[in-house]
PDB file of C-alpha atoms in Angstrom:
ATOM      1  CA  UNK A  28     -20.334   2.490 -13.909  1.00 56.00           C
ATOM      2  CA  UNK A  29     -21.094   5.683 -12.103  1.00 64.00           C
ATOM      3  CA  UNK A  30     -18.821   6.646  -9.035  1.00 76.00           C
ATOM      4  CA  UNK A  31     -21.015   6.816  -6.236  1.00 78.00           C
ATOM      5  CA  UNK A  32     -18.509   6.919  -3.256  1.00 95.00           C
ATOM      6  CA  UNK A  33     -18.680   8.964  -0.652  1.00 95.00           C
ATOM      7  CA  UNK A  34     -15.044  10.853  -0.970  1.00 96.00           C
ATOM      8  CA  UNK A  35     -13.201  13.263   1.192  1.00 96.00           C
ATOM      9  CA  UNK A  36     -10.046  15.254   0.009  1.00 97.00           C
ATOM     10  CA  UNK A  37      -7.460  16.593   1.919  1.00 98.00           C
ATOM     11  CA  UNK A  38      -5.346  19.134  -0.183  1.00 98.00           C
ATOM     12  CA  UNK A  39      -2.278  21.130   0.599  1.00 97.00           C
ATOM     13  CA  UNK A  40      -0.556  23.013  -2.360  1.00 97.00           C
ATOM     14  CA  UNK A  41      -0.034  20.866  -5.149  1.00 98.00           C
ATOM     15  CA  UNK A  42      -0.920  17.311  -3.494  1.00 98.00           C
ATOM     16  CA  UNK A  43      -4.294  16.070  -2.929  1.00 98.00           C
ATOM     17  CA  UNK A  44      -5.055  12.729  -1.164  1.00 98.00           C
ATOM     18  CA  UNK A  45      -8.643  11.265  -2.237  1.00 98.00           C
ATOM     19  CA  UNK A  46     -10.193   9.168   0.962  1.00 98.00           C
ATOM     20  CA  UNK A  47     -12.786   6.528  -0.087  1.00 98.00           C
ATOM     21  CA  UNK A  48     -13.940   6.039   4.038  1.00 98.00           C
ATOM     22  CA  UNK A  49     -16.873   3.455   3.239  1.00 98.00           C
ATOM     23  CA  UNK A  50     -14.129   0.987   1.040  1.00 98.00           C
ATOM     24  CA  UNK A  51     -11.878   0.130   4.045  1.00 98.00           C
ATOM     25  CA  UNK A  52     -10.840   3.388   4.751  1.00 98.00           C
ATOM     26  CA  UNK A  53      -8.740   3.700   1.359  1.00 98.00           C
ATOM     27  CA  UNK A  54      -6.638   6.327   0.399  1.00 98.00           C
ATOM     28  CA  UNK A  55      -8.051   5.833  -3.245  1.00 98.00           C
ATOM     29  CA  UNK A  56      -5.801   8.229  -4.971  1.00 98.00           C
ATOM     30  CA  UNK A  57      -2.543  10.207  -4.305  1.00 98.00           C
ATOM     31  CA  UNK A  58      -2.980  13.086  -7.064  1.00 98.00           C
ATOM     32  CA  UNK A  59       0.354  16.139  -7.616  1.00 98.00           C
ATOM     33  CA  UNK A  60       0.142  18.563  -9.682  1.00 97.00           C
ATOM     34  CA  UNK A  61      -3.326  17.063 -11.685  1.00 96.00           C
ATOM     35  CA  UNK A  62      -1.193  13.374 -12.093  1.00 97.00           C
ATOM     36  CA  UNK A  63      -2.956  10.670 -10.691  1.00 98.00           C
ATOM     37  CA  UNK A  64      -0.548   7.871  -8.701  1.00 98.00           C
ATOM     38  CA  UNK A  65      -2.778   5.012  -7.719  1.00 98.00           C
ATOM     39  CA  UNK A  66      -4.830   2.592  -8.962  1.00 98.00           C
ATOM     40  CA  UNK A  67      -8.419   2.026  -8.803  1.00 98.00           C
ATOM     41  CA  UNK A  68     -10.583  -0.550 -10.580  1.00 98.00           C
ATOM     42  CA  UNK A  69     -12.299   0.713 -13.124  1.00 97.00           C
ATOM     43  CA  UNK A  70     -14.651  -2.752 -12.690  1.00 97.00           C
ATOM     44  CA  UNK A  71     -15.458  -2.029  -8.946  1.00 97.00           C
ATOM     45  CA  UNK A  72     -16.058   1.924  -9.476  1.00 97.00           C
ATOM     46  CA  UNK A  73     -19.236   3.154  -7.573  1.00 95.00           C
ATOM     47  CA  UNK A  74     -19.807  -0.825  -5.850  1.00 96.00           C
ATOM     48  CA  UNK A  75     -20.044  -0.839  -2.179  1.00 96.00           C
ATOM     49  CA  UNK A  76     -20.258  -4.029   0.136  1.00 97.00           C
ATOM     50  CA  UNK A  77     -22.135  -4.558   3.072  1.00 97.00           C
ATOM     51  CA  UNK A  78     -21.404  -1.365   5.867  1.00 97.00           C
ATOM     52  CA  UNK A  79     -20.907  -3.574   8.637  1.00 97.00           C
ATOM     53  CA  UNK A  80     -19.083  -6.450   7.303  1.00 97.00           C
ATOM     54  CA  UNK A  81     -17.422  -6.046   4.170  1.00 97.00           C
ATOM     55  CA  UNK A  82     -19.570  -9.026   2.418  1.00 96.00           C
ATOM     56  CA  UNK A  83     -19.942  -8.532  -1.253  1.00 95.00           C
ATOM     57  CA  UNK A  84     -20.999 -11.774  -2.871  1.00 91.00           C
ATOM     58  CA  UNK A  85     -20.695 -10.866  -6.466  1.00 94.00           C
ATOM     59  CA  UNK A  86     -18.135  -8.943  -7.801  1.00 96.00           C
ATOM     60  CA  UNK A  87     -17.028  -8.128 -11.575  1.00 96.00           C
ATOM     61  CA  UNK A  88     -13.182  -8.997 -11.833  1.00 97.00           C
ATOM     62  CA  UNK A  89     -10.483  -9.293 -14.638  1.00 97.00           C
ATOM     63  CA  UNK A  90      -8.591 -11.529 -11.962  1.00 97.00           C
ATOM     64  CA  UNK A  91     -10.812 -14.835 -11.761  1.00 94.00           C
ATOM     65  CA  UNK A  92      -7.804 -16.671  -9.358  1.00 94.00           C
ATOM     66  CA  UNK A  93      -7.949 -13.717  -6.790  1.00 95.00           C
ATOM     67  CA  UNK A  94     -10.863 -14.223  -4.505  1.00 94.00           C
ATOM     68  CA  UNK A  95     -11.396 -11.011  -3.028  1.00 96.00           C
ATOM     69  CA  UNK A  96     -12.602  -7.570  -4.624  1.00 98.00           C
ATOM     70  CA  UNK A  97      -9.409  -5.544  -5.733  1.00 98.00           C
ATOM     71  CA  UNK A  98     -10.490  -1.867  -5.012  1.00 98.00           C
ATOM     72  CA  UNK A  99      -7.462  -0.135  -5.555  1.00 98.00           C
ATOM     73  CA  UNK A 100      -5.568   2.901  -3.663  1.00 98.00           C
ATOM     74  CA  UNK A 101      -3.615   2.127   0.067  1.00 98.00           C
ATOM     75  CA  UNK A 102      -4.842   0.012   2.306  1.00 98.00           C
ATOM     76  CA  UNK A 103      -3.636  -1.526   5.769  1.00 98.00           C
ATOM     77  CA  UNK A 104      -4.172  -5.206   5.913  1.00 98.00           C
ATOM     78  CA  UNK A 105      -3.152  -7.665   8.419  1.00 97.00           C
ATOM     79  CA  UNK A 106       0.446 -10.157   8.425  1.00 97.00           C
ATOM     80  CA  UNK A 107       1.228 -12.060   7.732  1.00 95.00           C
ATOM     81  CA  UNK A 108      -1.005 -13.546   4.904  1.00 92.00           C
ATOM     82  CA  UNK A 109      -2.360 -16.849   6.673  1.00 86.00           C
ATOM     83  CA  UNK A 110      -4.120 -14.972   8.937  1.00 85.00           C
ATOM     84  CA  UNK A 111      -6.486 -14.291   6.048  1.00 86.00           C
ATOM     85  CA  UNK A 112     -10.014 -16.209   6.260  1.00 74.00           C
ATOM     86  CA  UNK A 113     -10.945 -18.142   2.876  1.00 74.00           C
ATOM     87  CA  UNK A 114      -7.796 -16.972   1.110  1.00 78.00           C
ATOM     88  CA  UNK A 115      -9.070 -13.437   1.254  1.00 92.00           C
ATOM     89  CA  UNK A 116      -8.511 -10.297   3.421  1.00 96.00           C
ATOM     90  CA  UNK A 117     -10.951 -10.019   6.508  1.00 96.00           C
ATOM     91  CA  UNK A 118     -13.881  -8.600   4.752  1.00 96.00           C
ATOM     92  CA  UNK A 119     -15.027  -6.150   7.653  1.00 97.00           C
ATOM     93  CA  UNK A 120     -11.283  -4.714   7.500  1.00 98.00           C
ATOM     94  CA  UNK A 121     -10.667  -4.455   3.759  1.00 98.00           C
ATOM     95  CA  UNK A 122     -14.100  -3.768   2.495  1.00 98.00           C
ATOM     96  CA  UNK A 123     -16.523  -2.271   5.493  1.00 98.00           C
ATOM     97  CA  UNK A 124     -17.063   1.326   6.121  1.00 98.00           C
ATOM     98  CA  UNK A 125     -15.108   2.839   8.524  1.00 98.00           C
ATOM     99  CA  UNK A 126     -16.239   5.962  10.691  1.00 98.00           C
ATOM    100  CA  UNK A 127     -14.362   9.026   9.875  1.00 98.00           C
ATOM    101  CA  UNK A 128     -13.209  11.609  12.500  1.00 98.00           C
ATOM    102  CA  UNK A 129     -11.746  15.130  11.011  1.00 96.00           C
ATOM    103  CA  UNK A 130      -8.591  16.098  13.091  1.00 97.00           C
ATOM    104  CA  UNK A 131      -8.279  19.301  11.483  1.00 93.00           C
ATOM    105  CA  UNK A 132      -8.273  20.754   7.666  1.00 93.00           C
ATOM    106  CA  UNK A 133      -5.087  18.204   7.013  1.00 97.00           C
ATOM    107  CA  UNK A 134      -5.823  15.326   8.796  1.00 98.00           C
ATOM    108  CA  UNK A 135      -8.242  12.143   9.074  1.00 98.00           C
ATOM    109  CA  UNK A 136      -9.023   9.682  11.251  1.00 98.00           C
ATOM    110  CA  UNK A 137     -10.616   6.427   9.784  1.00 98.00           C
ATOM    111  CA  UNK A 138     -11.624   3.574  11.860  1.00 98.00           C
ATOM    112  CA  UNK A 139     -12.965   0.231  11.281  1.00 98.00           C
ATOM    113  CA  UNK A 140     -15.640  -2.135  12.492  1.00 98.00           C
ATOM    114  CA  UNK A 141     -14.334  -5.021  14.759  1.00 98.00           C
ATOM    115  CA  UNK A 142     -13.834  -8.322  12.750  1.00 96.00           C
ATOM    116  CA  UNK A 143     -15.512 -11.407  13.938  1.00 95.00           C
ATOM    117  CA  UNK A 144     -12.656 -11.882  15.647  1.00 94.00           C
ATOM    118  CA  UNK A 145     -11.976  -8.910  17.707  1.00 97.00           C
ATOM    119  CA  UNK A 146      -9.440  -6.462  15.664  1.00 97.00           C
ATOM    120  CA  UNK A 147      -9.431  -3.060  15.093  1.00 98.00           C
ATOM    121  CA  UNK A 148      -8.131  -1.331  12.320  1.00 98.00           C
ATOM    122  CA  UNK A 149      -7.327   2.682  12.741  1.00 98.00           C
ATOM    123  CA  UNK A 150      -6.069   4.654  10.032  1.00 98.00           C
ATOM    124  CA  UNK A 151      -4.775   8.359  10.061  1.00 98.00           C
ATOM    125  CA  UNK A 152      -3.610  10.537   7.045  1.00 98.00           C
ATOM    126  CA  UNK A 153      -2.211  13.160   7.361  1.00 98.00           C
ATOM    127  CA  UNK A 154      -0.890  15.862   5.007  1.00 98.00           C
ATOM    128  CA  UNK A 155       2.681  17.717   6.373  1.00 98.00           C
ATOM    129  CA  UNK A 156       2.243  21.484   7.193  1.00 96.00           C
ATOM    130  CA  UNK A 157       5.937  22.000   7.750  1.00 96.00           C
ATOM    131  CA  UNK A 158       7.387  19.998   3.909  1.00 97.00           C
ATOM    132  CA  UNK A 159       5.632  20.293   0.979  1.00 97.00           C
ATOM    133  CA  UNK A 160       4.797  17.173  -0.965  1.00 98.00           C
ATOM    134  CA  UNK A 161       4.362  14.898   2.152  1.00 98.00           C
ATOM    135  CA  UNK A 162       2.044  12.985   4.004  1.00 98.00           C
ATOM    136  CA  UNK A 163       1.612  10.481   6.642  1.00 98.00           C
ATOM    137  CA  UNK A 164      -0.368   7.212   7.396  1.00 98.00           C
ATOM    138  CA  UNK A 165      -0.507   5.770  10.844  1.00 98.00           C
ATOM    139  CA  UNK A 166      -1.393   2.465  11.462  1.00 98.00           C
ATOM    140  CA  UNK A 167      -2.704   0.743  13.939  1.00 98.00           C
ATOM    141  CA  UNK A 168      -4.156  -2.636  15.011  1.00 98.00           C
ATOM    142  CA  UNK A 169      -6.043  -3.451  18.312  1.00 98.00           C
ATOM    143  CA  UNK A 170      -6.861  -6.079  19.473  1.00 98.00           C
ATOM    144  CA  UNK A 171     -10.764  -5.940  21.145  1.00 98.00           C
ATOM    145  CA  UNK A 172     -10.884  -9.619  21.696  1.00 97.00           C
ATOM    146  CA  UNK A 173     -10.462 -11.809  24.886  1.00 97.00           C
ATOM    147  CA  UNK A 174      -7.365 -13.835  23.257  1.00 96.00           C
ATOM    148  CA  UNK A 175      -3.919 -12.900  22.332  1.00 97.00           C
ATOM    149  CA  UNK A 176      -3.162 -12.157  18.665  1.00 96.00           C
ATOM    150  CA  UNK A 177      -0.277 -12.726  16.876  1.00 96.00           C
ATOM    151  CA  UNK A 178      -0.422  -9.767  13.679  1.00 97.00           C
ATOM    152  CA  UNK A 179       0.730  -7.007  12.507  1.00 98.00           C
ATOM    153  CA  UNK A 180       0.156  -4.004  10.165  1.00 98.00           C
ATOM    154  CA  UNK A 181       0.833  -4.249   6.038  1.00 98.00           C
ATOM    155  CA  UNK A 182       0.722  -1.238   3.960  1.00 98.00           C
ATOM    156  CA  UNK A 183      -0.639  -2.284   0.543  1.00 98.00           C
ATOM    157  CA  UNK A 184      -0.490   1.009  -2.052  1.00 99.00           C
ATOM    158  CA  UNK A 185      -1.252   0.238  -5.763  1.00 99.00           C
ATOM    159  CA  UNK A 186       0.181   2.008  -8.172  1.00 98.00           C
ATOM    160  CA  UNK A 187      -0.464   3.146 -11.452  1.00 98.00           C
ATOM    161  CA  UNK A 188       2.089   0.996 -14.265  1.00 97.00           C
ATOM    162  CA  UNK A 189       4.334   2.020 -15.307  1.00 97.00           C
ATOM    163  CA  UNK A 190       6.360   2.341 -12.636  1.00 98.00           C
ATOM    164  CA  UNK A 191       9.801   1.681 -11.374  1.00 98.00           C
ATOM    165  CA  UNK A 192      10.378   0.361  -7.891  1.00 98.00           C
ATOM    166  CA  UNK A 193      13.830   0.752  -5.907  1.00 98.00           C
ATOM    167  CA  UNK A 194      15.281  -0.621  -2.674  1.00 98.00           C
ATOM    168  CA  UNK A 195      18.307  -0.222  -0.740  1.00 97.00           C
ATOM    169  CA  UNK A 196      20.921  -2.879  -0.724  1.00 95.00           C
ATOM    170  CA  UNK A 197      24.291  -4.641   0.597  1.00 91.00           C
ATOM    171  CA  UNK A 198      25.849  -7.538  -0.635  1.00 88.00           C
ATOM    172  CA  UNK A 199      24.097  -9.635   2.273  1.00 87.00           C
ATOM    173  CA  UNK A 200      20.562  -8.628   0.404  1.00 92.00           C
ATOM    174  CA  UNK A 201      18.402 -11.208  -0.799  1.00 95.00           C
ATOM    175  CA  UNK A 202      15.626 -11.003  -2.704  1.00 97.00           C
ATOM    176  CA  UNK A 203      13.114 -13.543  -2.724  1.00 97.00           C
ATOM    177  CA  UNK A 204      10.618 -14.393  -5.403  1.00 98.00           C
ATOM    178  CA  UNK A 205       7.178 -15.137  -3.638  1.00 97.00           C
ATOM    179  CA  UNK A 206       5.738 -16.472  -6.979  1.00 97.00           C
ATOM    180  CA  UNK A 207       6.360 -15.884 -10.813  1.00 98.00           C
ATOM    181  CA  UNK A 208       9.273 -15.342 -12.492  1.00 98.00           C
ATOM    182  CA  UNK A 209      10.472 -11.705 -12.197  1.00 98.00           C
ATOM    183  CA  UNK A 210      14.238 -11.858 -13.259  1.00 98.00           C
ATOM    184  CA  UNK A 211      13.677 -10.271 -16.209  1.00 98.00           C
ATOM    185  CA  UNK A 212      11.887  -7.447 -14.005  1.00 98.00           C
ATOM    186  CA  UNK A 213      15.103  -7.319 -11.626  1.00 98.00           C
ATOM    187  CA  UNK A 214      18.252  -5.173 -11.946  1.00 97.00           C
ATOM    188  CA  UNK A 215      20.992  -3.862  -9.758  1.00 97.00           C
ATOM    189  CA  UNK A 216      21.864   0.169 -10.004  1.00 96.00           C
ATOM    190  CA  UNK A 217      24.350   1.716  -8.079  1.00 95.00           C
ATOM    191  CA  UNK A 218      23.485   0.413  -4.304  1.00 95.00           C
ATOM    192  CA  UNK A 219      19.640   0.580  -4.884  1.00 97.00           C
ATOM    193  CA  UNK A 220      17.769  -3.234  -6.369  1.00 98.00           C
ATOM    194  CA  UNK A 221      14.982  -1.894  -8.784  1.00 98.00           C
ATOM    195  CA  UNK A 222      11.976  -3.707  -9.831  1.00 98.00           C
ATOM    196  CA  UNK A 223      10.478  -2.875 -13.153  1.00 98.00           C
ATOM    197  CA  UNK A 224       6.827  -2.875 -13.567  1.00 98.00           C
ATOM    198  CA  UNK A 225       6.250  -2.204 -17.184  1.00 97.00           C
ATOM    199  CA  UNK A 226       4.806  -5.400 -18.120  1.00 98.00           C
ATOM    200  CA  UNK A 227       1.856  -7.732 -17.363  1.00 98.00           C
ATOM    201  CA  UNK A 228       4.156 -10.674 -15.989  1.00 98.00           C
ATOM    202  CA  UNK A 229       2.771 -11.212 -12.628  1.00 98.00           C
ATOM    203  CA  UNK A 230       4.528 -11.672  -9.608  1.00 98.00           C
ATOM    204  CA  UNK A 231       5.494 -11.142  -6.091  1.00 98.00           C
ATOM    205  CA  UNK A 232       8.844 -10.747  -4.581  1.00 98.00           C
ATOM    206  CA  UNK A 233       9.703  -9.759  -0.828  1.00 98.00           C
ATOM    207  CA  UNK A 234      13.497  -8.152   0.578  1.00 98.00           C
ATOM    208  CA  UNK A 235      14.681  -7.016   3.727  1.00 98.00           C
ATOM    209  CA  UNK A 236      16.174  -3.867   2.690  1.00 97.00           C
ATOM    210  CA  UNK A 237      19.347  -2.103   3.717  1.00 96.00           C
ATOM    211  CA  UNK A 238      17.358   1.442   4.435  1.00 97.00           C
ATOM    212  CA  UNK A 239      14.206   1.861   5.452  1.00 98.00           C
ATOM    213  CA  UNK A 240      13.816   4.175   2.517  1.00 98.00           C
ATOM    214  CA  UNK A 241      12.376   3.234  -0.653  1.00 98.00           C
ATOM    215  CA  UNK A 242      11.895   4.820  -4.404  1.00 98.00           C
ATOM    216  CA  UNK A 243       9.001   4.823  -7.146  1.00 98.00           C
ATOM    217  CA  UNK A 244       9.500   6.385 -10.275  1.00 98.00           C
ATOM    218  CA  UNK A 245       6.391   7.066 -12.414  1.00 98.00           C
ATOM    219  CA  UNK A 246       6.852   7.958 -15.879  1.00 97.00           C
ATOM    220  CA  UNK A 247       4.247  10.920 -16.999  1.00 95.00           C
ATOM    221  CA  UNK A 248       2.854   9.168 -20.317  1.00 91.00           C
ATOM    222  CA  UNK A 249       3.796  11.627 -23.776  1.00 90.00           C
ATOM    223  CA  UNK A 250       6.298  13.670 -21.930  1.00 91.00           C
ATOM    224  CA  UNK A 251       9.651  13.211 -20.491  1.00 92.00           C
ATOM    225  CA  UNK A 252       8.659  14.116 -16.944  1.00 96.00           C
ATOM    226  CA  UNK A 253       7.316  11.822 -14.119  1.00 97.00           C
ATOM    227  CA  UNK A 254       6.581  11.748 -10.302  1.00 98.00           C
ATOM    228  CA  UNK A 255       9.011  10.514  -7.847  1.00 98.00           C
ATOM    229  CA  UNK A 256       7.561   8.896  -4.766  1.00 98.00           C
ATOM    230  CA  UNK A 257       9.475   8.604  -1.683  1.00 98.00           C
ATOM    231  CA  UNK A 258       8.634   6.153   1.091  1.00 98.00           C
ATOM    232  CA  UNK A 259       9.812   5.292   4.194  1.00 98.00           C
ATOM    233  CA  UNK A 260       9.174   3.408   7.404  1.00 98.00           C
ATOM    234  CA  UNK A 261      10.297   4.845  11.000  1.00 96.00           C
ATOM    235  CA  UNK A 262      12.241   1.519  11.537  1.00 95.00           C
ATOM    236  CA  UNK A 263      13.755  -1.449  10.182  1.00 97.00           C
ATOM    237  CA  UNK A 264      13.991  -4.645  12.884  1.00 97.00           C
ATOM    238  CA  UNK A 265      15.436  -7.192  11.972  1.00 97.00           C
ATOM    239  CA  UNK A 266      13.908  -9.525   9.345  1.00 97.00           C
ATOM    240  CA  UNK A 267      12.832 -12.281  11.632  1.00 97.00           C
ATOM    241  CA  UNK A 268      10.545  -9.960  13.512  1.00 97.00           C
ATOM    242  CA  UNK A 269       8.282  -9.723  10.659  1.00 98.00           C
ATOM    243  CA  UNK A 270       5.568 -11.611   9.289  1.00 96.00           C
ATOM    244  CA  UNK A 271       6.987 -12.700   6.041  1.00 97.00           C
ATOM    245  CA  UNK A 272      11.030 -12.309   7.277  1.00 97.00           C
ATOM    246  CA  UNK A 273      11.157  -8.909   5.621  1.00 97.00           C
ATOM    247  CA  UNK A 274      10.157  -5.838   5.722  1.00 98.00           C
ATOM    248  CA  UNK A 275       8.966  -4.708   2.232  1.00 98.00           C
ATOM    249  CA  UNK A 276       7.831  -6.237  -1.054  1.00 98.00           C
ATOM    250  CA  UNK A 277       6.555  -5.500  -4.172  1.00 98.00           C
ATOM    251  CA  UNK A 278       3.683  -7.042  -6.543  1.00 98.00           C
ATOM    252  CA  UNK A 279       2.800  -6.915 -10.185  1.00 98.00           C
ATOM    253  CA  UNK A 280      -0.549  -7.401 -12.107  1.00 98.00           C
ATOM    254  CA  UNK A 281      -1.129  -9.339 -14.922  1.00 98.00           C
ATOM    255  CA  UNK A 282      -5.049  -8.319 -15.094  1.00 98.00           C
ATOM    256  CA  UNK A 283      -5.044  -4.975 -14.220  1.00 98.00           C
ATOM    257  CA  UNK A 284      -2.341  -1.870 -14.837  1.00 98.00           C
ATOM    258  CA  UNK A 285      -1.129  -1.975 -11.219  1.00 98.00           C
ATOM    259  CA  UNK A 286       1.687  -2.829  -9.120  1.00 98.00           C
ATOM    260  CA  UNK A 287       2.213  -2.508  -5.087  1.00 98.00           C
ATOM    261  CA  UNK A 288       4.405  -1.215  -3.047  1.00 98.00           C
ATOM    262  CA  UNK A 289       4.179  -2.779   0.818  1.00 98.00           C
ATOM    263  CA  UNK A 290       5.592  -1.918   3.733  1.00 98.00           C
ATOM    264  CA  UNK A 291       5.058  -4.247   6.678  1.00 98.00           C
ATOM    265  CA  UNK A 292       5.385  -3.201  10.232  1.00 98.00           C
ATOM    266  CA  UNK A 293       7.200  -5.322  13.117  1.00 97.00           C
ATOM    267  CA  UNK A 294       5.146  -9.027  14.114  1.00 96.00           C
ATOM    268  CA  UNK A 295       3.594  -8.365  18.017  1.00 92.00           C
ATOM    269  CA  UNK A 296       1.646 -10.689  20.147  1.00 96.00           C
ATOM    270  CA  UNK A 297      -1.241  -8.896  21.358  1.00 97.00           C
ATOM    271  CA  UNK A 298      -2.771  -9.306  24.818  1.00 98.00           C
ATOM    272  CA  UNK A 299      -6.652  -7.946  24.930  1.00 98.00           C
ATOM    273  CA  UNK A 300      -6.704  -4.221  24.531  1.00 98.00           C
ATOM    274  CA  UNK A 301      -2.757  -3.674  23.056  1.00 98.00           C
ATOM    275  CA  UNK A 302      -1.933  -2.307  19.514  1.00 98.00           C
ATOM    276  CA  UNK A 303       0.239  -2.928  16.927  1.00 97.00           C
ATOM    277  CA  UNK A 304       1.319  -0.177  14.668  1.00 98.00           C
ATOM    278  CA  UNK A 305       3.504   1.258  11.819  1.00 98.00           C
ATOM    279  CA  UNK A 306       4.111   4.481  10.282  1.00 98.00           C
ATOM    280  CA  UNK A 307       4.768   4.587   6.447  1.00 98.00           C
ATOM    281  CA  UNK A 308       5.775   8.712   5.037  1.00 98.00           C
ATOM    282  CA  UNK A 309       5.332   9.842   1.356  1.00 98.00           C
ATOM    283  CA  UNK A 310       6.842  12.579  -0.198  1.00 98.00           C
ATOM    284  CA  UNK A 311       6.221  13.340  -3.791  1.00 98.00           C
ATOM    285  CA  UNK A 312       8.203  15.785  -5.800  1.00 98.00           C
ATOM    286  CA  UNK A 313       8.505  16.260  -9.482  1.00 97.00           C
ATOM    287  CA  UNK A 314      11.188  14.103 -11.743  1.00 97.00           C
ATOM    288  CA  UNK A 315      12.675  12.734 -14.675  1.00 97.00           C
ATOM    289  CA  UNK A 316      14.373   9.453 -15.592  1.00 95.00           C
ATOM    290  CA  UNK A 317      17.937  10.906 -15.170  1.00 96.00           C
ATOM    291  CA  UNK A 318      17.903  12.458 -11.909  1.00 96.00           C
ATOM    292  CA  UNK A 319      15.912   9.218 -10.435  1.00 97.00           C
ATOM    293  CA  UNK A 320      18.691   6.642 -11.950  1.00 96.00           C
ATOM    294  CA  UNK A 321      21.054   9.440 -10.367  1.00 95.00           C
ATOM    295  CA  UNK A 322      20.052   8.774  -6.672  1.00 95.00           C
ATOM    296  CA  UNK A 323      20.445   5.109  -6.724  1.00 95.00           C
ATOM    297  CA  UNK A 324      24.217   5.474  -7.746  1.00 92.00           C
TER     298      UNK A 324
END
């Protein structure tokens, strides 16, 4: 299928973000040094659903008990996960095109259309001028309703398998398995929890980490090299102030080549007019499977 997307890049040495406005405001792809990080679906390339309200009726999918299209890339979606209509994102969030405002050569604002009930999704990225390698995504949720809202931001970025996520830990952490069975996927290194996503078992499991720092190796196929991704939140509350009593998670595919890695920002009730937001911060640098097994220790 032909790509027909409207894209807009933002590039600063050797990292380029690829923006997909009209598909929820996706960052689509996260490319350093010519290596593509993210996912997108190769069955949903150069589709678009309605501007205004995200409807798309009929969708190709490899996923037939997911209800919703999976585009791929990062995404902000709303917590906790029963907020969702019909078992699926809010169409005009995830799906609608959002209205783009340039805030300079390295920076983009992206803004959605109001759901049918009232919210407002903004997202801004942002590409460092002072550290090379890093980038920003502010989130933010209003509420344009008349009622109060009880929501708050989820940062959903696919990425590419293979690929090998780490946490933070103590002895206190737990991790929790949302659905599946991921011990096999589950191992302890140094003071870091990794999940391995090298595999098509799918599943879901959610932690309240010990930093507010997290790790993603990705192997560069036929060499020895890969990318190291670094993410982190400005905060970690404490887990009962978040939707789903922790602060990050991580999911893996069994019908695509994908896995995500979610930050969630702090639960707020939200009077008419307020905002809820969160701040996730990337920094990708060059690696290899040593040195990333060496910073977990």
């Amino acid at each position: 299928m032909k790509n027909t997307w409207k894209e807009a890049t933002l590039t600063r040495g050797d990292l380029s973000l690829i923006l997909v406005p009209g598909i929820g405001g996706r960052l689509m792809d996260v490319v350093y040094k010519g290596h593509s990080l993210l996912f997108t679906n190769p069955d949903l390339v150069g589709l678009t659903a309605n501007p205004s309200t995200g409807a798309l009726d009929i969708f190709p999918t490899r996923a037939k008990h997911v209800p919703f299209p999976l585009w791929g890339g990062e995404k902000t979606w709303l917590a906790p996960e029963r907020y969702w209509q019909d078992q699926g994102p809010i169409p005009a969030l995830d799906s609608a095109e959002y209205q783009v405002e340039m805030l300079g050569s390295h920076s983009v604002k992206m803004t959605s259309p109001k759901s049918p009930d009232g919210l407002v999704i903004t997202r801004t990225v942002s590409l460092s001028e002072d550290i090379e390698g890093q980038f920003e995504i502010h989130h933010q949720i209003t509420n344009e309703s008349v009622e109060t809202v009880n929501v708050g931001c989820w940062s959903v970025m696919m990425l590419k398998r293979n690929a090998t996520i780490a946490f933070a830990l103590d002895d206190a952490t737990e991790v929790k398995t949302d659905f599946g069975e991921p011990a096999n996927n589950l191992q302890t290194v140094g003071k870091h929890g990794l999940v391995r996503c090298d595999d098509d078992n799918e599943f879901k499991v959610g932690v309240h980490p010990d930093s507010p720092v997290s790790f993603a190796y990705c192997p560069i196929e036929h060499t020895s090299k890969g990318v190291l991704l670094t993410s982190s939140v400005e905060t970690l509350f404490e887990a009962t102030e978040y939707a789903h009593e922790h602060a990050f998670e991580v999911y893996n595919s069994s019908a695509y080549p994908y896995c995500e890695l979610e930050w969630h920002g702090r639960m707020g009730s939200l009077a008419p007019q307020d905002s809820a937001t969160l701040v996730t911060t990337f920094h990708v640098t060059e690696s290899d499977q040593e040195t990333f097994m060496h910073l977990l220790l």
